[in-house]
């Protein structure tokens, strides 16, 4: 690490300039370390680099969400979404598209760098957060540590004892993980929907478990008491929470900027990566305005490059770099090992006497845990559906142990990547979810809802995911610490390291792995 700190001390403001070939773009701005993306992987890298005294630049394609709009709030509401809701769309694309088959949910909006994106591939679409904080701005805050045995199965070369003894606790503490007060949970109307789902699961002999969250439950109780402005109790989540949630901009990223060594550029999308003759990395980034127009194309240089663009962002950059020849020595495993964490969403109709309540908190706090069932391992999050009236629907996001994986390939015609995931691969997830929920329906004499996912009477929404994982899998496209094979001083720190499935909601795992990578890199890596 000495050499990395020395590099920081020297400033390296002109890396790439002196030795760049004439044909290579000159790096107009340089820093010893650059981090691409400001989600979990990027935020951990930025903080630990900053604390080590290394001048670091973070490039984020989304905007900083800290300024109130004309309505006085930073994020728009879920019930009346405006342009702040989605990334350059003319209409919102909510996961739950219909109610009684009617398109009552989505609304017309004007294009803008909104906070939630839905990236469409041929047979799978992927929800991701855009902005300073990445997915932490839009997610449900469920902060779940995976089962140790399954973590060890997915990461056979990682020391699980060290992860569970050091890096998971470190991640949870930094993220501000807390749990709902069980007594309040049992008594409040805001979690009636969860208790009703718990009862239905118990009737089928299934176990439920509380799950922690990064939403401040003390704040939520004050919302319920009427002494704090409502956020989770006002339906806010996928288009951002105006209060209560400890998103990364309030935890890791605030601490990173607090070191004085970290600078953040927003609305800058890194388009390509290459290497200069002196071994430094060159990045080309498009700076956009709020209409999406490219107002400037910038060149950056750095000695140490950390990729935290998420499973989609990082994998796309590396596949493009390998297949266009700008980083030709990248491993063939780059682009492979992708999966949607077995995600399937579904709804059940309860009996009229099993109410779910008009009032529903948006932060899930419980899951049905049938992972130990070797024939059909599923962990199903009990999800809210806050519509402001009683609808008797129990909603779930099932995470199934789907072994299917897909690869990204470069498409020269569009300059982007394609994902080879198929509908048949999704059917594996929905088949597993169906087995579990058939049991629940049979025990309760209840039915599925057919009206929630479009006009085709679809029961299982297995064509989208909240949990994109893989593409640069740890130990395959990288070494066991996220160092990218084929290149020195190039690292991956985000969800692309996770091999397609982790059995629970993934951000605690992503954060803990990034902590492990940064501890090792800062201790060991030296400039050649
Ligand atoms: P991520 O957080 O996606 O950050 C990547 C960042 O990089 C983003 O800010 C991008 O805008 C930026 N970026 C990408 N490409 C570029 C580029 N070329 N140039 C510049 N910037 C770029 O990545 N997980 C849980 O554990 N619990 C939950 O309750 C949960 N709920 C979810 C609900 C929703 C609606 C969604 C969408 C996700 C949810 N997730 C949840 C998933 C979780 O947010 C996700 O696994 C992490 O955010 C992934 O972290 P990464 O660091 O991999």
Coordinates of C-alpha atoms and ligand atoms in Angstrom, one line a residue:
X1 CA 0.0 0.0 0.0
X2 CA 2.9 2.3 0.5
X3 CA 3.2 2.9 -3.2
X4 CA -0.5 3.7 -3.5
X5 CA -0.2 6.3 -0.7
X6 CA 2.9 7.7 -2.3
X7 CA 1.0 8.1 -5.5
X8 CA -1.7 10.0 -3.6
X9 CA 0.9 12.2 -2.0
X10 CA 2.5 13.1 -5.3
X11 CA -0.9 14.1 -6.6
X12 CA -0.5 12.4 -10.0
X13 CA -2.4 15.3 -11.6
X14 CA -1.1 14.5 -15.1
X15 CA -1.1 10.7 -15.2
X16 CA -1.3 9.6 -18.8
X17 CA -0.4 12.9 -20.3
X18 CA 3.3 12.6 -20.6
X19 CA 3.5 9.1 -21.9
X20 CA 0.3 8.8 -23.9
X21 CA 0.7 8.0 -27.6
X22 CA -0.6 10.6 -30.0
X23 CA -3.5 8.3 -31.0
X24 CA -4.6 8.0 -27.4
X25 CA -7.0 10.6 -25.9
X26 CA -5.2 12.8 -23.5
X27 CA -6.5 12.6 -19.9
X28 CA -7.8 16.1 -19.3
X29 CA -8.3 15.4 -15.6
X30 CA -6.5 12.8 -13.5
X31 CA -6.6 11.4 -10.0
X32 CA -4.7 8.6 -8.4
X33 CA -7.9 6.6 -8.1
X34 CA -11.2 6.8 -9.9
X35 CA -14.4 5.0 -8.9
X36 CA -17.1 4.4 -11.5
X37 CA -20.6 4.5 -9.9
X38 CA -21.7 5.4 -6.4
X39 CA -23.9 2.4 -5.4
X40 CA -22.8 0.0 -2.6
X41 CA -19.5 -1.2 -4.3
X42 CA -18.5 2.3 -5.4
X43 CA -19.4 3.9 -2.0
X44 CA -17.3 1.5 0.0
X45 CA -14.3 1.9 -2.4
X46 CA -14.6 5.7 -2.2
X47 CA -14.7 5.8 1.6
X48 CA -11.8 3.4 2.2
X49 CA -9.7 5.2 -0.5
X50 CA -10.4 8.6 1.0
X51 CA -9.6 7.4 4.5
X52 CA -6.3 6.0 3.3
X53 CA -5.4 9.5 2.1
X54 CA -5.8 8.8 -1.6
X55 CA -7.3 11.5 -3.8
X56 CA -10.3 9.8 -5.4
X57 CA -12.7 10.9 -8.1
X58 CA -16.2 9.2 -8.3
X59 CA -18.0 9.4 -11.6
X60 CA -21.8 8.8 -11.4
X61 CA -24.2 9.0 -14.3
X62 CA -27.2 9.9 -12.2
X63 CA -27.8 13.2 -10.3
X64 CA -27.3 14.2 -6.7
X65 CA -30.7 13.9 -4.9
X66 CA -30.4 16.7 -2.4
X67 CA -32.5 19.6 -3.8
X68 CA -36.2 20.0 -3.3
X69 CA -38.4 20.3 -6.4
X70 CA -41.3 22.9 -6.8
X71 CA -43.4 20.8 -4.5
X72 CA -40.9 21.1 -1.7
X73 CA -39.7 17.5 -1.7
X74 CA -36.6 15.9 -3.2
X75 CA -38.3 12.8 -4.5
X76 CA -41.8 12.7 -6.1
X77 CA -44.6 10.6 -4.5
X78 CA -45.4 7.1 -5.7
X79 CA -49.1 7.9 -6.2
X80 CA -48.4 11.0 -8.4
X81 CA -45.1 10.3 -10.0
X82 CA -43.5 13.1 -12.1
X83 CA -40.3 13.4 -14.1
X84 CA -38.1 12.7 -11.1
X85 CA -39.5 9.1 -10.9
X86 CA -37.8 7.4 -13.8
X87 CA -34.6 7.7 -16.0
X88 CA -35.5 9.4 -19.2
X89 CA -39.0 8.0 -19.8
X90 CA -42.3 9.4 -21.1
X91 CA -44.3 7.0 -18.9
X92 CA -43.5 5.3 -15.6
X93 CA -42.8 1.5 -15.7
X94 CA -43.8 0.4 -12.2
X95 CA -43.3 -3.3 -11.4
X96 CA -46.9 -3.8 -10.5
X97 CA -48.5 -2.5 -13.7
X98 CA -52.2 -3.1 -13.3
X99 CA -55.0 -3.5 -10.8
X100 CA -58.1 -5.4 -11.9
X101 CA -56.2 -5.5 -15.3
X102 CA -56.6 -1.8 -15.5
X103 CA -53.5 0.4 -16.1
X104 CA -54.2 2.6 -13.1
X105 CA -50.7 2.6 -11.8
X106 CA -48.4 4.1 -14.5
X107 CA -48.5 7.8 -15.4
X108 CA -47.2 10.0 -18.2
X109 CA -44.0 11.9 -17.3
X110 CA -41.5 14.0 -19.1
X111 CA -38.0 12.7 -19.8
X112 CA -35.5 13.6 -17.0
X113 CA -32.6 11.8 -15.2
X114 CA -35.1 10.3 -12.7
X115 CA -34.0 8.0 -9.9
X116 CA -35.3 4.6 -11.1
X117 CA -34.3 2.9 -14.3
X118 CA -35.7 -0.2 -15.9
X119 CA -33.2 -1.6 -18.3
X120 CA -34.8 -3.9 -21.0
X121 CA -33.1 -6.9 -22.4
X122 CA -34.7 -9.5 -24.7
X123 CA -36.4 -11.6 -22.0
X124 CA -35.5 -9.8 -18.8
X125 CA -35.8 -6.3 -17.5
X126 CA -33.7 -5.0 -14.6
X127 CA -34.6 -2.3 -12.2
X128 CA -31.7 -0.2 -11.0
X129 CA -31.2 3.1 -9.1
X130 CA -29.7 6.1 -10.8
X131 CA -28.1 8.8 -8.7
X132 CA -25.6 9.4 -6.0
X133 CA -26.2 6.3 -3.9
X134 CA -27.3 4.0 -6.7
X135 CA -29.8 1.3 -5.7
X136 CA -29.9 2.6 -2.1
X137 CA -32.1 5.4 -3.3
X138 CA -34.9 3.2 -4.5
X139 CA -34.6 -0.1 -2.7
X140 CA -36.7 -1.6 0.0
X141 CA -33.9 -1.3 2.5
X142 CA -34.0 -5.0 3.5
X143 CA -30.5 -5.6 4.9
X144 CA -30.2 -9.4 5.0
X145 CA -27.1 -11.5 5.7
X146 CA -27.2 -14.7 3.7
X147 CA -27.1 -18.1 5.2
X148 CA -23.5 -18.9 5.9
X149 CA -23.7 -22.3 4.3
X150 CA -25.1 -20.9 1.1
X151 CA -22.6 -18.0 1.1
X152 CA -19.8 -20.7 1.3
X153 CA -21.4 -22.7 -1.5
X154 CA -21.5 -19.6 -3.8
X155 CA -18.0 -18.4 -2.8
X156 CA -16.0 -21.5 -2.1
X157 CA -12.7 -19.6 -2.2
X158 CA -13.7 -16.9 0.3
X159 CA -13.0 -17.4 4.0
X160 CA -16.6 -17.5 5.3
X161 CA -15.5 -17.2 9.0
X162 CA -13.7 -14.0 8.2
X163 CA -16.7 -12.7 6.3
X164 CA -19.1 -13.5 9.1
X165 CA -16.7 -12.4 11.8
X166 CA -15.4 -9.2 10.2
X167 CA -16.9 -7.9 7.0
X168 CA -20.6 -8.6 7.4
X169 CA -20.6 -6.9 10.8
X170 CA -18.6 -4.0 9.4
X171 CA -21.0 -3.6 6.5
X172 CA -24.1 -3.8 8.7
X173 CA -22.7 -1.2 11.2
X174 CA -21.7 1.2 8.5
X175 CA -25.1 0.9 6.7
X176 CA -27.0 1.6 9.8
X177 CA -28.9 -1.7 9.9
X178 CA -31.7 -1.9 12.5
X179 CA -34.8 -4.0 13.3
X180 CA -38.4 -3.3 13.8
X181 CA -39.6 -3.4 17.5
X182 CA -41.5 -6.7 17.7
X183 CA -44.1 -5.3 20.1
X184 CA -44.8 -2.4 17.8
X185 CA -44.9 -4.7 14.8
X186 CA -47.5 -6.9 16.5
X187 CA -49.8 -4.0 17.3
X188 CA -49.5 -1.5 14.5
X189 CA -52.0 -1.3 11.6
X190 CA -49.0 -0.5 9.3
X191 CA -47.8 -4.1 9.4
X192 CA -51.2 -5.9 9.4
X193 CA -50.4 -7.0 5.8
X194 CA -47.2 -8.8 7.1
X195 CA -49.0 -10.5 9.9
X196 CA -51.7 -11.7 7.6
X197 CA -49.1 -13.2 5.3
X198 CA -47.3 -14.7 8.2
X199 CA -50.5 -16.5 9.3
X200 CA -51.1 -17.8 5.8
X201 CA -47.6 -19.2 5.7
X202 CA -47.9 -20.7 9.2
X203 CA -51.1 -22.5 8.1
X204 CA -49.0 -24.3 5.5
X205 CA -46.4 -25.2 8.1
X206 CA -43.9 -22.6 6.8
X207 CA -41.5 -20.6 8.9
X208 CA -41.3 -16.8 8.8
X209 CA -38.4 -14.7 10.0
X210 CA -37.9 -11.0 10.8
X211 CA -35.4 -9.3 8.5
X212 CA -33.5 -6.1 9.3
X213 CA -33.7 -2.9 7.3
X214 CA -31.7 0.3 6.9
X215 CA -34.9 2.4 7.3
X216 CA -34.9 4.0 10.7
X217 CA -37.6 2.2 12.6
X218 CA -37.5 4.9 15.4
X219 CA -38.4 7.4 12.7
X220 CA -41.1 5.2 11.4
X221 CA -42.8 4.9 14.8
X222 CA -42.7 8.7 15.0
X223 CA -44.4 8.8 11.6
X224 CA -47.1 6.5 12.9
X225 CA -47.5 8.7 16.0
X226 CA -47.9 11.8 13.8
X227 CA -44.7 13.5 15.1
X228 CA -42.6 13.1 12.0
X229 CA -43.2 13.7 8.3
X230 CA -44.4 10.5 6.7
X231 CA -42.2 8.7 4.1
X232 CA -42.4 4.9 4.5
X233 CA -45.9 5.4 5.8
X234 CA -46.7 7.7 2.8
X235 CA -46.1 5.0 0.2
X236 CA -42.6 6.2 -0.7
X237 CA -39.9 3.7 -1.8
X238 CA -39.2 2.9 -5.5
X239 CA -39.0 6.6 -6.5
X240 CA -37.0 7.5 -3.4
X241 CA -37.7 8.2 0.3
X242 CA -37.8 11.8 1.4
X243 CA -37.2 10.8 5.0
X244 CA -36.2 7.9 7.3
X245 CA -34.0 5.8 5.0
X246 CA -30.3 5.6 5.5
X247 CA -29.3 5.5 1.9
X248 CA -25.6 5.6 0.9
X249 CA -25.5 9.4 0.5
X250 CA -26.2 9.5 4.3
X251 CA -23.8 6.8 5.3
X252 CA -20.8 5.6 3.3
X253 CA -20.8 8.5 0.8
X254 CA -21.2 11.2 3.4
X255 CA -18.2 9.7 5.2
X256 CA -16.2 9.5 2.0
X257 CA -16.7 13.1 1.2
X258 CA -16.0 13.9 4.8
X259 CA -12.4 12.6 4.4
X260 CA -11.7 15.6 2.1
X261 CA -10.0 13.3 -0.4
X262 CA -13.1 12.3 -2.4
X263 CA -14.7 14.4 -5.2
X264 CA -17.9 13.4 -7.0
X265 CA -18.9 14.2 -10.5
X266 CA -22.6 13.6 -11.3
X267 CA -24.4 13.2 -14.7
X268 CA -21.3 11.7 -16.2
X269 CA -21.6 8.3 -17.8
X270 CA -18.4 6.5 -18.4
X271 CA -18.5 5.1 -21.9
X272 CA -15.1 3.4 -22.5
X273 CA -12.0 2.3 -20.7
X274 CA -8.5 1.8 -22.1
X275 CA -4.9 1.8 -20.9
X276 CA -2.2 4.3 -21.7
X277 CA 1.4 3.2 -22.4
X278 CA 2.5 4.0 -18.9
X279 CA -0.1 1.6 -17.5
X280 CA -2.5 4.2 -16.3
X281 CA -6.2 3.9 -17.1
X282 CA -8.0 6.2 -19.5
X283 CA -11.7 6.8 -19.2
X284 CA -14.1 8.5 -21.7
X285 CA -17.2 9.9 -20.1
X286 CA -20.2 11.7 -21.5
X287 CA -21.5 14.5 -19.4
X288 CA -25.3 15.0 -19.9
X289 CA -27.7 17.7 -19.0
X290 CA -31.2 17.1 -17.6
X291 CA -32.6 16.6 -21.1
X292 CA -30.2 13.8 -21.7
X293 CA -28.2 15.7 -24.3
X294 CA -24.4 15.1 -24.2
X295 CA -22.9 18.5 -23.4
X296 CA -19.3 17.4 -23.1
X297 CA -17.2 14.4 -23.6
X298 CA -14.4 14.2 -21.0
X299 CA -11.2 12.2 -20.7
X300 CA -10.0 11.0 -17.3
X301 CA -6.8 9.3 -16.2
X302 CA -6.0 7.3 -13.1
X303 CA -3.5 4.8 -11.8
X304 CA -6.1 2.8 -9.8
X305 CA -9.5 2.1 -11.3
X306 CA -12.4 0.7 -9.2
X307 CA -15.6 -0.3 -11.0
X308 CA -18.8 0.1 -9.0
X309 CA -21.3 0.5 -11.8
X310 CA -23.3 -2.5 -10.6
X311 CA -23.8 -5.8 -12.3
X312 CA -25.1 -4.2 -15.5
X313 CA -22.9 -1.1 -15.6
X314 CA -19.6 -2.7 -14.8
X315 CA -20.1 -5.8 -17.0
X316 CA -21.1 -3.6 -19.9
X317 CA -18.0 -1.5 -19.6
X318 CA -15.7 -4.5 -19.4
X319 CA -17.3 -6.6 -22.1
X320 CA -17.2 -3.6 -24.4
X321 CA -13.5 -3.0 -23.5
X322 CA -12.5 -6.6 -24.2
X323 CA -14.5 -7.0 -27.4
X324 CA -13.6 -3.7 -29.0
X325 CA -10.0 -4.3 -28.1
X326 CA -9.3 -1.4 -25.7
X327 CA -8.6 -3.9 -22.9
X328 CA -8.0 -7.1 -24.9
X329 CA -6.5 -9.2 -22.2
X330 CA -9.7 -9.3 -20.1
X331 CA -10.7 -12.9 -19.2
X332 CA -13.3 -14.8 -21.3
X333 CA -15.2 -15.1 -18.0
X334 CA -16.0 -11.3 -18.2
X335 CA -19.7 -11.1 -19.1
X336 CA -20.6 -14.6 -17.8
X337 CA -22.3 -15.9 -14.7
X338 CA -25.2 -13.5 -14.6
X339 CA -28.5 -14.3 -12.8
X340 CA -31.6 -12.4 -11.5
X341 CA -31.3 -13.9 -7.9
X342 CA -34.2 -16.1 -8.9
X343 CA -36.6 -13.2 -8.5
X344 CA -40.4 -13.8 -9.0
X345 CA -43.2 -11.5 -7.9
X346 CA -46.7 -12.7 -7.2
X347 CA -49.9 -11.8 -5.4
X348 CA -52.4 -13.9 -3.5
X349 CA -56.1 -13.1 -2.8
X350 CA -57.0 -13.5 0.9
X351 CA -60.4 -14.2 2.3
X352 CA -62.5 -11.2 3.2
X353 CA -61.9 -11.8 6.9
X354 CA -58.1 -11.8 6.4
X355 CA -57.5 -8.1 5.9
X356 CA -54.2 -6.6 4.9
X357 CA -55.2 -3.0 5.8
X358 CA -55.5 0.2 3.9
X359 CA -52.3 1.5 5.8
X360 CA -49.1 -0.3 4.8
X361 CA -45.5 0.6 5.5
X362 CA -43.3 0.3 2.4
X363 CA -40.4 -1.3 4.2
X364 CA -40.6 -5.1 4.3
X365 CA -39.7 -6.6 7.7
X366 CA -40.4 -10.3 7.2
X367 CA -39.7 -13.2 4.9
X368 CA -41.0 -16.8 4.5
X369 CA -37.9 -18.9 4.9
X370 CA -38.1 -22.2 3.1
X371 CA -34.4 -22.2 1.9
X372 CA -33.7 -25.3 3.9
X373 CA -36.1 -27.3 1.8
X374 CA -33.6 -29.1 -0.4
X375 CA -36.3 -30.0 -3.0
X376 CA -37.4 -26.4 -3.5
X377 CA -35.3 -23.7 -1.8
X378 CA -37.2 -20.3 -1.7
X379 CA -37.0 -17.2 0.5
X380 CA -40.0 -15.0 -0.1
X381 CA -40.1 -11.4 1.1
X382 CA -43.5 -10.3 2.3
X383 CA -43.9 -7.1 0.2
X384 CA -46.2 -4.2 0.8
X385 CA -48.9 -3.0 -1.6
X386 CA -49.9 0.3 -0.2
X387 CA -52.9 1.5 -2.3
X388 CA -54.6 3.4 0.5
X389 CA -57.6 1.1 0.6
X390 CA -58.3 -2.5 1.7
X391 CA -57.6 -4.9 -1.2
X392 CA -57.0 -8.2 0.5
X393 CA -53.9 -8.9 -1.6
X394 CA -50.7 -10.4 -0.2
X395 CA -47.7 -9.5 -2.4
X396 CA -44.4 -11.4 -2.4
X397 CA -41.0 -11.1 -3.9
X398 CA -39.7 -14.7 -4.0
X399 CA -36.0 -15.4 -4.2
X400 CA -35.6 -18.9 -5.6
X401 CA -32.5 -21.0 -5.9
X402 CA -32.5 -20.9 -9.7
X403 CA -29.2 -22.4 -11.0
X404 CA -29.6 -20.9 -14.5
X405 CA -27.0 -18.3 -15.6
X406 CA -26.6 -16.2 -18.7
X407 CA -23.9 -14.1 -20.4
X408 CA -23.6 -10.6 -21.8
X409 CA -22.3 -10.3 -25.3
X410 CA -21.1 -7.2 -27.2
X411 CA -23.3 -6.0 -30.0
X412 CA -21.2 -4.0 -32.4
X413 CA -24.2 -2.6 -34.2
X414 CA -25.5 -0.7 -31.2
X415 CA -22.3 -0.5 -29.2
X416 CA -24.1 -1.9 -26.2
X417 CA -24.4 -5.4 -24.7
X418 CA -27.1 -8.0 -25.0
X419 CA -28.1 -10.4 -22.3
X420 CA -28.7 -14.0 -23.3
X421 CA -31.2 -14.8 -20.5
X422 CA -34.3 -16.7 -21.9
X423 CA -37.9 -17.0 -20.8
X424 CA -37.3 -20.7 -20.1
X425 CA -34.7 -19.7 -17.6
X426 CA -37.2 -17.4 -15.8
X427 CA -39.7 -20.3 -15.8
X428 CA -37.4 -22.1 -13.4
X429 CA -37.8 -19.3 -10.9
X430 CA -41.6 -19.1 -11.3
X431 CA -41.9 -22.9 -11.1
X432 CA -40.2 -22.9 -7.8
X433 CA -42.3 -20.0 -6.5
X434 CA -45.4 -21.8 -7.6
X435 CA -44.5 -24.9 -5.7
X436 CA -44.2 -22.9 -2.5
X437 CA -47.3 -20.7 -2.9
X438 CA -49.5 -23.6 -4.1
X439 CA -48.8 -25.0 -0.6
X440 CA -49.9 -21.8 1.0
X441 CA -53.0 -21.5 -1.2
X442 CA -54.0 -25.1 -0.6
X443 CA -53.6 -24.8 3.2
X444 CA -55.7 -21.5 3.2
X445 CA -58.1 -22.3 0.4
X446 CA -57.0 -19.1 -1.4
X447 CA -56.1 -18.2 -5.0
X448 CA -53.5 -16.3 -6.9
X449 CA -54.2 -12.7 -8.3
X450 CA -54.2 -12.7 -12.1
X451 CA -54.7 -9.0 -12.6
X452 CA -51.5 -7.4 -11.3
X453 CA -48.9 -7.8 -14.0
X454 CA -50.5 -6.6 -17.2
X455 CA -53.4 -7.6 -19.3
X456 CA -52.4 -11.2 -19.9
X457 CA -53.6 -12.7 -16.6
X458 CA -50.0 -13.3 -15.6
X459 CA -49.6 -14.7 -12.1
X460 CA -45.8 -14.9 -11.7
X461 CA -43.8 -11.8 -12.8
X462 CA -40.5 -13.5 -13.5
X463 CA -39.5 -11.3 -16.4
X464 CA -38.0 -8.5 -14.2
X465 CA -35.6 -8.4 -11.4
X466 CA -34.5 -6.1 -8.6
X467 CA -31.4 -8.1 -8.0
X468 CA -29.1 -8.3 -11.0
X469 CA -26.0 -10.3 -9.9
X470 CA -22.9 -11.5 -11.7
X471 CA -21.2 -10.7 -15.0
X472 CA -17.7 -10.4 -13.4
X473 CA -17.8 -13.2 -11.0
X474 CA -15.3 -13.3 -8.1
X475 CA -12.6 -15.9 -8.7
X476 CA -13.5 -16.2 -12.4
X477 CA -13.3 -12.8 -14.1
X478 CA -11.3 -11.5 -11.1
X479 CA -9.0 -13.0 -8.5
X480 CA -10.5 -13.9 -5.1
X481 CA -10.4 -10.2 -4.1
X482 CA -12.0 -8.5 -7.1
X483 CA -8.8 -7.7 -9.0
X484 CA -9.6 -8.0 -12.6
X485 CA -7.7 -10.8 -14.4
X486 CA -5.4 -9.6 -17.1
X487 CA -4.8 -6.1 -15.7
X488 CA -3.1 -4.8 -12.6
X489 CA -4.7 -2.0 -10.5
X490 CA -8.2 -2.6 -12.0
X491 CA -10.8 -3.7 -9.5
X492 CA -14.5 -4.7 -9.4
X493 CA -16.3 -3.9 -6.1
X494 CA -20.0 -4.3 -6.9
X495 CA -22.8 -6.9 -7.5
X496 CA -21.2 -8.2 -10.7
X497 CA -18.9 -10.3 -8.4
X498 CA -21.9 -12.3 -7.0
X499 CA -22.5 -15.4 -9.1
X500 CA -26.1 -14.9 -10.1
X501 CA -27.8 -15.8 -6.8
X502 CA -27.2 -15.3 -3.1
X503 CA -30.6 -16.5 -1.7
X504 CA -31.5 -13.2 0.0
X505 CA -31.7 -9.5 -0.9
X506 CA -28.1 -8.8 -1.9
X507 CA -26.9 -5.4 -0.8
X508 CA -25.4 -6.4 2.5
X509 CA -23.4 -9.1 0.7
X510 CA -22.2 -6.7 -1.9
X511 CA -21.1 -4.2 0.8
X512 CA -19.3 -6.8 2.8
X513 CA -17.4 -8.2 -0.2
X514 CA -16.4 -4.6 -1.2
X515 CA -15.1 -4.1 2.4
X516 CA -13.1 -7.2 2.1
X517 CA -11.7 -6.2 -1.3
X518 CA -10.7 -2.7 -0.1
X519 CA -9.0 -4.1 3.1
X520 CA -6.9 -6.4 1.0
X521 CA -6.1 -3.9 -1.8
X522 CA -5.2 -1.1 0.5
X523 CA -2.9 -3.5 2.5
X524 CA -1.2 -5.1 -0.5
X525 CA -1.3 -3.5 -3.8
X526 CA 1.6 -1.4 -5.0
X527 CA 2.3 0.4 -8.2
X528 CA 4.7 -1.5 -10.4
Ligands
LIG1 P1 -25.8 -0.1 -7.8 O1 -26.3 0.2 -6.4 O2 -26.8 -0.4 -8.9 O3 -24.9 1.2 -8.2 C1 -24.3 1.4 -9.5 C2 -24.2 2.9 -9.7 O4 -23.3 3.1 -10.8 C3 -25.5 3.5 -10.1 O5 -25.7 4.7 -9.3 C4 -25.4 3.8 -11.6 O6 -26.1 5.0 -12.0 C5 -23.9 4.0 -11.7 N1 -23.4 3.7 -13.1 C6 -23.6 2.6 -13.8 N2 -22.9 2.6 -14.9 C7 -22.2 3.8 -14.9 C8 -21.4 4.3 -15.9 N3 -21.0 3.7 -17.0 N4 -20.8 5.6 -15.6 C9 -21.2 6.2 -14.4 N5 -22.0 5.7 -13.5 C10 -22.5 4.5 -13.7 O7 -24.7 -1.3 -7.8 N6 -31.4 -5.1 -2.2 C11 -31.4 -5.5 -0.9 O8 -30.5 -6.0 -0.4 N7 -32.6 -5.2 -0.2 C12 -33.7 -4.6 -0.7 O9 -34.7 -4.4 0.0 C13 -33.7 -4.3 -2.1 N8 -34.8 -3.8 -2.7 C14 -34.7 -3.3 -4.0 C15 -35.7 -2.6 -4.6 C16 -35.6 -2.1 -5.8 C17 -36.8 -1.3 -6.5 C18 -34.4 -2.2 -6.6 C19 -34.2 -1.6 -7.9 C20 -33.3 -2.9 -6.0 C21 -33.5 -3.5 -4.7 N9 -32.4 -4.1 -4.1 C22 -32.5 -4.5 -2.8 C23 -31.1 -4.4 -4.9 C24 -30.0 -3.5 -4.5 O10 -30.4 -2.2 -4.5 C25 -28.8 -3.7 -5.4 O11 -28.4 -5.1 -5.3 C26 -27.6 -2.9 -5.2 O12 -28.0 -1.5 -5.3 C27 -26.5 -3.2 -6.1 O13 -25.4 -2.5 -5.7 P2 -24.1 -2.2 -6.7 O14 -23.1 -1.5 -5.9 O15 -23.8 -3.5 -7.4

